[in-house]
Short mmCIF file of C-alpha atoms and ligand atoms in Angstrom, two decimals:
data_model
loop_
_atom_site.label_atom_id
_atom_site.label_comp_id
_atom_site.label_asym_id
_atom_site.label_seq_id
_atom_site.Cartn_x
_atom_site.Cartn_y
_atom_site.Cartn_z
CA MET P 1 47.43 44.36 43.75
CA ILE P 2 44.28 44.70 43.05
CA ILE P 3 43.66 47.43 40.45
CA ARG P 4 40.52 49.42 39.74
CA THR P 5 40.26 52.23 37.30
CA PHE P 6 38.19 54.76 36.83
CA GLU P 7 37.32 57.33 33.63
CA THR P 8 37.95 60.34 35.60
CA PRO P 9 39.52 61.71 39.03
CA ASP P 10 35.94 62.39 40.37
CA GLU P 11 34.79 58.96 39.50
CA THR P 12 37.85 57.80 41.58
CA ALA P 13 37.20 60.11 44.53
CA ALA P 14 33.85 58.69 44.69
CA ALA P 15 35.10 54.55 44.30
CA VAL P 16 37.45 55.52 47.05
CA ALA P 17 34.75 57.32 49.46
CA GLN P 18 32.91 54.38 48.88
CA ARG P 19 35.48 51.95 49.86
CA VAL P 20 35.82 53.70 52.87
CA VAL P 21 32.01 53.86 54.15
CA ARG P 22 31.79 50.33 53.22
CA ALA P 23 34.53 49.43 55.52
CA LEU P 24 33.21 51.78 58.10
CA ALA P 25 29.82 50.18 58.09
CA GLU P 26 31.42 46.81 58.55
CA LYS P 27 33.82 48.18 61.35
CA PRO P 28 32.71 51.52 63.07
CA ALA P 29 35.25 51.59 64.96
CA LEU P 30 37.79 51.65 61.93
CA VAL P 31 41.44 52.64 62.18
CA VAL P 32 42.01 54.66 58.92
CA GLY P 33 45.37 56.12 58.20
CA LEU P 34 45.22 59.67 56.02
CA PRO P 35 47.32 61.27 53.28
CA THR P 36 47.52 64.66 52.39
CA GLY P 37 48.38 66.33 48.97
CA GLN P 38 46.01 67.25 46.12
CA THR P 39 44.87 63.78 44.72
CA PRO P 40 42.79 62.79 48.35
CA ILE P 41 40.78 66.22 48.40
CA ALA P 42 37.85 65.36 45.84
CA THR P 43 37.79 61.71 48.09
CA TYR P 44 37.33 63.86 51.32
CA ALA P 45 35.20 66.03 50.02
CA GLU P 46 33.14 63.05 48.92
CA LEU P 47 32.96 61.95 52.38
CA ARG P 48 31.75 65.24 53.52
CA ARG P 49 28.86 65.01 51.17
CA ARG P 50 28.35 61.29 52.09
CA HIS P 51 28.52 62.03 55.78
CA ALA P 52 26.05 65.26 55.27
CA ALA P 53 23.64 62.71 53.42
CA GLY P 54 23.62 60.40 56.35
CA GLU P 55 25.52 57.99 54.76
CA VAL P 56 28.29 57.70 57.04
CA ASP P 57 29.29 57.71 60.56
CA PHE P 58 32.62 58.85 62.01
CA ALA P 59 31.85 58.89 65.48
CA ARG P 60 33.87 55.80 66.45
CA ALA P 61 36.83 55.71 64.11
CA THR P 62 40.17 56.53 64.64
CA THR P 63 42.59 58.48 62.42
CA PHE P 64 46.57 58.63 62.09
CA ASN P 65 47.93 60.82 59.35
CA LEU P 66 50.67 59.14 57.48
CA ASP P 67 53.01 62.80 58.02
CA GLU P 68 53.76 66.12 59.20
CA PHE P 69 56.32 69.18 58.55
CA ALA P 70 58.80 69.35 60.96
CA GLY P 71 59.40 72.48 62.84
CA ILE P 72 55.35 73.69 62.17
CA PRO P 73 53.09 74.01 64.85
CA PRO P 74 49.81 72.31 64.61
CA SER P 75 48.07 75.66 64.11
CA HIS P 76 50.22 76.60 60.86
CA PRO P 77 47.84 77.25 58.13
CA GLY P 78 50.53 74.87 56.32
CA SER P 79 50.59 71.94 58.68
CA PHE P 80 48.84 69.02 57.56
CA ARG P 81 46.85 69.18 60.40
CA MET P 82 45.14 72.11 59.35
CA PHE P 83 44.80 70.56 55.72
CA MET P 84 42.73 67.83 57.38
CA GLU P 85 40.57 70.38 59.27
CA ARG P 86 39.87 71.77 56.03
CA HIS P 87 39.56 69.32 53.62
CA LEU P 88 37.50 66.59 56.09
CA PHE P 89 37.26 66.65 59.99
CA GLN P 90 35.30 69.92 59.69
CA GLY P 91 32.75 68.53 57.72
CA ILE P 92 32.52 65.11 59.86
CA ASN P 93 31.97 63.61 63.07
CA LEU P 94 34.90 62.24 64.01
CA ALA P 95 36.01 62.76 67.85
CA PRO P 96 39.05 65.46 67.88
CA ALA P 97 40.55 63.24 70.42
CA ARG P 98 40.96 60.13 68.02
CA THR P 99 42.57 61.88 65.42
CA HIS P 100 45.93 61.61 65.48
CA PHE P 101 49.24 63.83 63.88
CA LEU P 102 52.82 63.43 64.32
CA ASP P 103 53.64 66.76 65.90
CA GLY P 104 56.71 68.47 64.28
CA THR P 105 57.18 70.96 66.92
CA ALA P 106 57.93 68.08 69.59
CA PRO P 107 61.15 68.76 71.84
CA ASP P 108 62.61 65.24 70.23
CA LEU P 109 61.35 64.26 67.25
CA ASP P 110 62.86 60.60 67.38
CA VAL P 111 60.88 60.21 70.61
CA GLU P 112 57.75 61.83 68.78
CA CYS P 113 58.19 59.34 66.09
CA GLU P 114 58.58 56.49 68.76
CA ARG P 115 55.44 57.86 70.53
CA TYR P 116 53.36 57.74 67.14
CA GLU P 117 54.56 53.85 66.76
CA ALA P 118 53.02 53.37 70.20
CA ALA P 119 49.83 55.33 70.00
CA ILE P 120 49.44 53.26 66.57
CA GLY P 121 49.87 49.85 68.31
CA ALA P 122 47.68 51.19 71.15
CA ALA P 123 44.90 51.77 68.88
CA GLY P 124 45.05 48.29 67.90
CA GLY P 125 46.83 49.04 64.41
CA ILE P 126 45.73 50.71 61.43
CA ASP P 127 43.06 48.46 59.80
CA LEU P 128 42.70 50.57 56.11
CA LEU P 129 45.78 52.80 55.28
CA LEU P 130 44.84 55.26 52.26
CA ALA P 131 47.85 56.71 50.74
CA GLY P 132 48.89 58.99 47.69
CA ILE P 133 52.14 58.60 45.65
CA GLY P 134 54.50 61.44 44.91
CA ALA P 135 55.39 61.67 41.36
CA ASN P 136 59.07 60.35 42.46
CA GLY P 137 57.47 57.32 44.07
CA HIS P 138 57.15 58.69 47.39
CA ILE P 139 54.54 57.19 49.88
CA GLY P 140 53.67 59.42 53.03
CA PHE P 141 57.39 61.30 53.10
CA ASN P 142 59.31 58.45 52.62
CA GLU P 143 61.62 59.83 49.96
CA PRO P 144 63.46 57.67 47.43
CA GLY P 145 66.91 56.99 48.49
CA ASP P 146 69.64 54.43 49.25
CA THR P 147 67.78 52.95 52.31
CA LEU P 148 64.50 53.50 53.86
CA SER P 149 63.32 53.22 57.39
CA ALA P 150 60.75 50.90 58.47
CA ARG P 151 59.50 52.84 61.62
CA THR P 152 58.40 56.23 61.70
CA HIS P 153 61.22 58.58 61.20
CA ARG P 154 62.58 61.94 60.72
CA VAL P 155 62.94 62.86 56.73
CA ALA P 156 64.94 64.92 54.62
CA LEU P 157 62.47 66.40 51.88
CA ALA P 158 63.30 66.08 48.22
CA ALA P 159 63.87 69.34 46.52
CA SER P 160 60.83 68.38 44.10
CA THR P 161 58.35 67.38 47.11
CA ARG P 162 59.36 71.01 48.71
CA ARG P 163 58.31 72.78 45.08
CA HIS P 164 55.00 70.42 45.34
CA ASN P 165 53.98 71.61 48.51
CA ALA P 166 55.01 75.12 48.34
CA ALA P 167 51.00 76.58 47.93
CA LEU P 168 50.64 75.49 51.43
CA PHE P 169 53.43 77.70 52.44
CA GLY P 170 52.78 81.16 50.54
CA GLY P 171 54.11 79.87 46.97
CA ASP P 172 58.05 79.87 47.85
CA PRO P 173 59.19 76.35 47.84
CA ALA P 174 62.50 77.86 50.10
CA ASP P 175 59.37 78.60 52.99
CA VAL P 176 58.58 75.13 52.96
CA PRO P 177 60.08 72.77 55.78
CA ARG P 178 63.18 70.82 55.01
CA GLU P 179 62.18 67.92 57.02
CA ALA P 180 59.09 66.22 58.17
CA LEU P 181 58.48 63.31 60.05
CA SER P 182 56.69 60.49 58.32
CA MET P 183 55.13 56.79 59.04
CA GLY P 184 58.03 54.82 57.69
CA ILE P 185 57.66 51.66 54.88
CA GLY P 186 57.21 49.22 57.47
CA THR P 187 54.79 50.88 59.48
CA MET P 188 52.40 51.13 56.27
CA LEU P 189 52.81 47.73 55.18
CA LYS P 190 51.00 46.68 59.09
CA ALA P 191 48.35 47.69 57.87
CA GLY P 192 45.12 45.62 57.38
CA ALA P 193 44.68 47.15 53.71
CA ILE P 194 46.15 49.75 51.91
CA VAL P 195 44.28 51.98 49.20
CA LEU P 196 46.49 53.80 46.95
CA VAL P 197 44.88 56.61 44.98
CA ALA P 198 46.67 58.19 41.97
CA THR P 199 45.23 60.55 39.10
CA GLY P 200 46.77 62.16 36.60
CA ALA P 201 49.00 61.24 33.65
CA HIS P 202 51.97 62.65 35.75
CA LYS P 203 51.75 59.95 37.80
CA ALA P 204 51.52 57.19 35.09
CA ALA P 205 55.35 56.39 35.21
CA CYS P 206 55.41 56.01 39.03
CA ILE P 207 52.46 53.87 39.02
CA GLU P 208 53.92 51.55 36.32
CA ARG P 209 57.18 51.09 38.06
CA ALA P 210 55.66 50.61 41.55
CA VAL P 211 53.09 47.80 40.06
CA HIS P 212 55.32 46.07 37.51
CA GLY P 213 59.00 47.26 38.58
CA PRO P 214 61.52 46.01 41.12
CA VAL P 215 61.00 46.61 44.77
CA THR P 216 63.50 49.41 44.82
CA THR P 217 64.30 52.31 47.84
CA ARG P 218 64.53 54.20 44.55
CA LEU P 219 60.78 54.06 44.47
CA PRO P 220 59.47 53.70 48.05
CA ALA P 221 56.05 52.70 46.82
CA SER P 222 57.38 49.51 45.01
CA PHE P 223 57.45 47.95 48.47
CA LEU P 224 53.65 47.67 48.40
CA GLN P 225 54.28 44.62 46.19
CA LEU P 226 55.16 42.81 49.76
CA HIS P 227 51.83 43.29 51.21
CA ARG P 228 49.24 41.02 50.48
CA HIS P 229 46.15 43.14 50.48
CA VAL P 230 46.77 46.51 48.06
CA GLU P 231 44.00 48.01 46.13
CA LEU P 232 44.85 50.54 43.47
CA TYR P 233 42.60 53.21 42.76
CA LEU P 234 43.77 54.85 39.12
CA ASP P 235 42.11 56.98 36.87
CA ALA P 236 42.67 56.48 33.12
CA ALA P 237 45.40 58.95 32.76
CA ALA P 238 47.32 57.49 35.90
CA ALA P 239 46.74 53.63 34.49
CA SER P 240 47.86 54.43 31.02
CA ARG P 241 51.11 52.48 31.28
CA LEU P 242 49.60 49.44 32.93
CA GLY P 243 48.46 47.90 29.42
CA PRO P 244 45.13 47.63 28.14
CA ARG P 245 41.89 47.32 30.53
C1 LIG X 301 52.95 64.82 49.68
C2 LIG X 301 52.57 63.94 50.29
C3 LIG X 301 52.14 62.40 49.85
C4 LIG X 301 51.11 62.50 49.11
C5 LIG X 301 52.24 63.00 47.91
C6 LIG X 301 51.49 63.28 46.06
O1 LIG X 301 53.98 65.37 49.55
N1 LIG X 301 53.21 63.50 51.95
O2 LIG X 301 51.58 61.62 51.12
O3 LIG X 301 50.63 61.10 48.47
O4 LIG X 301 52.83 64.42 48.06
O5 LIG X 301 50.56 64.62 46.37
P1 LIG X 301 49.69 64.76 45.37
O6 LIG X 301 48.34 63.77 45.60
O7 LIG X 301 49.36 66.21 45.40
O8 LIG X 301 50.35 64.62 43.96
#
């Protein structure tokens, strides 16, 4: 794993944005995997700023979001589609037809997961996958457990994950859907390159385990050790248990 550390969350976000800008300059028809959560908000703001400055063009890019809540229509303010509209898509020139999401209201969610796998394949696979990490070590919505699904699948959300996402649903964890759809670990590991971003002291323990611990379904991010091109972008707090720089 390539580990890049920065003093602050803002410096980390600027570096991740620069990584995306560079990838798009090298390959304008880039296929990108996108996360939600608090961590990427600053990166997305920086990408909007750089697009407004004429420094990055998304016209030929394609995106696939990592996950979506089950039972939530795309237009719901808590949906990850709306999150992406607010934080990134409204400020850049991505073609709406090339922004892809799992549909949590599809009549058959298993069929929907297979549709998504096929759509990723039809796009030629993901070139650059950006990911965050939950404090319990989840990536996408692949929660810790006895087993992990390799392919895009339905997941039951951990109580801690539902609490963490409560703000999207008015603040009450009880209003957060119990289920979601997520790319599988295998889907993610097929990406050409993976950029994992983490900031804050509350991520330090799971980053240490993801980098140095055993590969285990108890910490889904540990599976990134199996990929040959993973870059970690960390602020000093998230990197604080990795040893001296
Ligand atoms: C969410 C998302 C993940 C994200 C994680 C961390 O539940 N499904 O894709 O990486 O939690 O979120 P945050 O960046 O807010 O810590």
